[in-house]
Amino acid sequence: CALIKRELLHGCVAGVCRYPLGMSGGQIQDEDISASSQWSESTAARYGRLDFEEGDGAWCPEVTVEPDSQKEFLQIDLRSLHFVTLVGTQGRHAGGIGNEFSQMYKIKYSRDGSRWISWRNRQGQQVIEGNRNAYDIVLKDLEPPIIARFVRFMPVTDHPMNVCMRVELYGCEWLDGLVSYNAPAGEQMSLPAYFNDSVYDGAVIHSMTEGLGQLTDGVCGLDDFSHSHVYNVWPGYDYVGWTNESFPAGFVEIMFEFDRTRNFTTMKVHCNNMFSQHTKAFRQVVCYFRSEADWEPTPLVFNPGEDEQNPRARFVTIDLLHHMASAIKCRFYFADAWMLFSEITFQSDTAMYNTTLAPPKKDDPTHKVDDSNTRILIGCLVAIIFILVVIIVIILWRQVWQKIVEKASRRMLDDELTASLSIQSETLAYTHNQASTSSEQESNSTYERIFPLVPDYQEPSHIMCKLPEEPGSTAASKATTTTIVQEGAPHYAEADIVDLQGVTGSNTYAIPTLVMDLLSGKDIGVEEFPRKLLTFKEKLGEGQFGEVHLCEAKGMQEFMNTEFSFDIPEEQTVLVAVKMLRSDADKNARLDFLKEIKIMSRLKDPNIIRLLAVCIYSDPLCMITEYMENGDLNQFLSHHEPEGFNDLSYMAAHIASGMKYLSSLNFVHRDLATRNCLVGKNFTIKIADFGMSRNLYSGDYYRIQGRAVLPIRWMSWESILLGKFTTASDVWAFGVTLWEILNFCKEQPYSQLSDEQVIENTGEFFRDKKRQIYLPQPELCPDSLYWIMLSCWRRNTKERPSFQEIHRALLEMHP
Ligand SMILES: *[C@@H]1O[C@H](CO)[C@@H](O)[C@H](O)[C@H]1NC(C)=O
Ligand SMILES: *[C@@H]1O[C@H](CO)[C@@H](O)[C@H](O)[C@H]1NC(C)=O
Ligand SMILES: *[C@@H]1O[C@H](CO)[C@@H](O)[C@H](O)[C@H]1NC(C)=O
């Protein structure tokens, strides 16, 4: 929220300003959509709305579009200036009858309806790649974004072709009201760095006139002007700049023209201040205002003062003292040899209102009561609420989707279990395909892709975990499938397992119902902790229903069981991990959370993170577990190299010991890895579970079509292909964890393979044709230890060692 608010206030809005402007939603009226021509009444311009199936399903021009003629266009009048950041196009599908679409197109735009400008991307290209079929929506970011009232889509072809289009524009209203700025052309520094305004859409001769460009493209420059947010451009790209050598008067004059007379509150200028390169923000600015036809005689003068301490790029805010103007002319005085600007924004009284809804009346007394701060605040709050609503819609929609995919994959697993004796690989592969098709279709919605604030915004990958093709003859495959089920069977029957969804991740603890029953009869063995004694430090992880925070707790000793003692003096604060259920979580999630508390409270082992206390008398529900100041093992090892092999095998023995304890309770961890182990004093290790969505480790997880995220590089073949998680699959993960440790966590397992290749390699494990790739022996790793790893990765789960055996073997190596 803080980030969004800051961006809204400061005007670097390109990232948040991505709302559909109303072609598909209907806010744009039919009469505001026009075209150069139409094939028939039923393919008129008004049918060119994205995702609409009315009429004959799209707008189609009268004639075939020829490669060199660019006469045809579909035009949208937005009625006021808008900041457009994204466009979407689609062909004519018409329920399967239509098959016309535009493979390429150009965009033209206009602010006043008379001067039309061809859009170009930052590399100067005009043509945008369009659709490949008649139904998929293709979205394209406009880099740079455009500020316009009228937008035209112009189909382009490389051979004569019938085209039809449906379109949408995404963006938001252009509240600044700025129509153009005129300024001297940007100059070149000998470094070299080029400060020309390369996206300026007006005329550039000696100076720039009648256009908008980099100063309004929503992108703020970086502290070091020679770097850029934008890929593959020249140094100095984000800034427009001038040197005092060319301006003997000592200032640069920029003139700003607006759409109407406005009551101005502030102007914000984003300036570079890299004084080591003789670049500073301006020393003084003098602004003149023109309201009707005349310039006001007395200018406004503002001195920001020079800053030689802080080299960061910054917004300088100039209070415009409620001057009424339709044009502003400002003289910016040099403070050093160079002056570089990347953005200039204006805030005016009407700016925070949707003027078509609430035009402020001059004599209305109620408007005088508001002061502008309240208005800005209200504007921001409305924007934030709107964004939250969008996020909630996305979350709800994702949940529905997830359920569909889960159902599909569960069906897949059920088939595989019940029909295990007679089933053939084709059938399985077929079910897989079905699952993947249904989720691909689901991923076609626009909303997933247009909103970049959702952390897992990404193009859906088209690879589901592919089941390997059939090994050998049908008879042979029957035999293999049978053995899978036998060897995959855990030590207890599948039906006795309760799946418990951990709140922080998609991982599930599987424990026998028997244990569950025992637990439910008793109270939880931990005390309630007063929330106010917790101080937030940082967020460690996050999942669908909750978050894990690192906190400091005061007076923890009083609340802890006597059997468990911390070796720290009383009164001192201790670091704890606080797993918290979102207060909006549903009933099932709450029940699961309470169950998780019960289970956790029974886990007592020196190598397992302990539950210390809980907050369950009020929302949000919390469980407070130990945390150790050395952080997780992955971070620890990649920053400190321990003395040598002995320390490493000692830590591995701790992990094996903790896992031995968990396996004795038939507790399956499902996400054993160095990132889930904490390091205490003298290299003691405790196993924890932070869930699967820590940003730091997002690369370790593979996202199956928006469903679960899975740590595939740590998972056994049977977990990936058959969804079976057992102690034996934990043993596999232990082998990978051991490999990480011996590599000082410097390398991700199978780092040379892509996620898809890892899954393919899993298929090789299943086929067992000796084509599977094993993780290589780390440099420091003695043969005996590598042999343990290899035994953890045996195909047959029964041939893998137990944690008892692994623990014993490691202790023997490290007496
Ligand atoms: C701006 O300068 C760069 C680097 O010299 C050059 O490649 C580009 O064409 C210039 N753009 C304009 C619009 O002048
Ligand atoms: C501009 O806005 C301020 C604050 O809302 C108000 O006090 C002032 O009267 C306005 N100026 C004009 C000329 O309307
Ligand atoms: C430009 O600025 C530099 C640094 O302040 C100064 O030394 C130089 O004399 C100025 N040049 C002109 C032409 O004003």
mmCIF file of C-alpha atoms and ligand atoms in Angstrom, residues 243-248 278 334-338, ligand 3:
data_model
loop_
_atom_site.group_PDB
_atom_site.id
_atom_site.type_symbol
_atom_site.label_atom_id
_atom_site.label_comp_id
_atom_site.label_asym_id
_atom_site.label_seq_id
_atom_site.Cartn_x
_atom_site.Cartn_y
_atom_site.Cartn_z
ATOM 1 C CA THR A 243 24.410 21.942 -19.772
ATOM 2 C CA ASN A 244 24.996 25.516 -18.602
ATOM 3 C CA GLU A 245 27.479 26.020 -21.477
ATOM 4 C CA SER A 246 24.528 26.371 -23.887
ATOM 5 C CA PHE A 247 22.493 28.706 -21.661
ATOM 6 C CA PRO A 248 24.402 31.898 -20.924
ATOM 7 C CA HIS A 278 28.623 17.842 -12.047
ATOM 8 C CA PHE A 334 21.418 25.604 -13.062
ATOM 9 C CA ALA A 335 23.038 24.672 -9.770
ATOM 10 C CA ASP A 336 25.936 22.962 -11.524
ATOM 11 C CA ALA A 337 27.145 22.284 -15.042
ATOM 12 C CA TRP A 338 24.291 19.828 -15.756
HETATM 13 C C1 LIG B 3 28.813 26.018 -15.543
HETATM 14 O O1 LIG B 3 28.800 25.519 -14.204
HETATM 15 C C2 LIG B 3 30.090 25.243 -13.692
HETATM 16 C C3 LIG B 3 29.925 24.608 -12.319
HETATM 17 O O2 LIG B 3 29.096 25.384 -11.505
HETATM 18 C C4 LIG B 3 30.926 26.540 -13.651
HETATM 19 O O3 LIG B 3 32.226 26.230 -13.160
HETATM 20 C C5 LIG B 3 30.983 27.101 -15.044
HETATM 21 O O4 LIG B 3 31.639 28.344 -14.997
HETATM 22 C C6 LIG B 3 29.590 27.304 -15.630
HETATM 23 N N1 LIG B 3 29.718 27.718 -17.008
HETATM 24 C C7 LIG B 3 29.032 28.766 -17.481
HETATM 25 C C8 LIG B 3 29.216 29.070 -18.907
HETATM 26 O O5 LIG B 3 28.297 29.435 -16.772
#
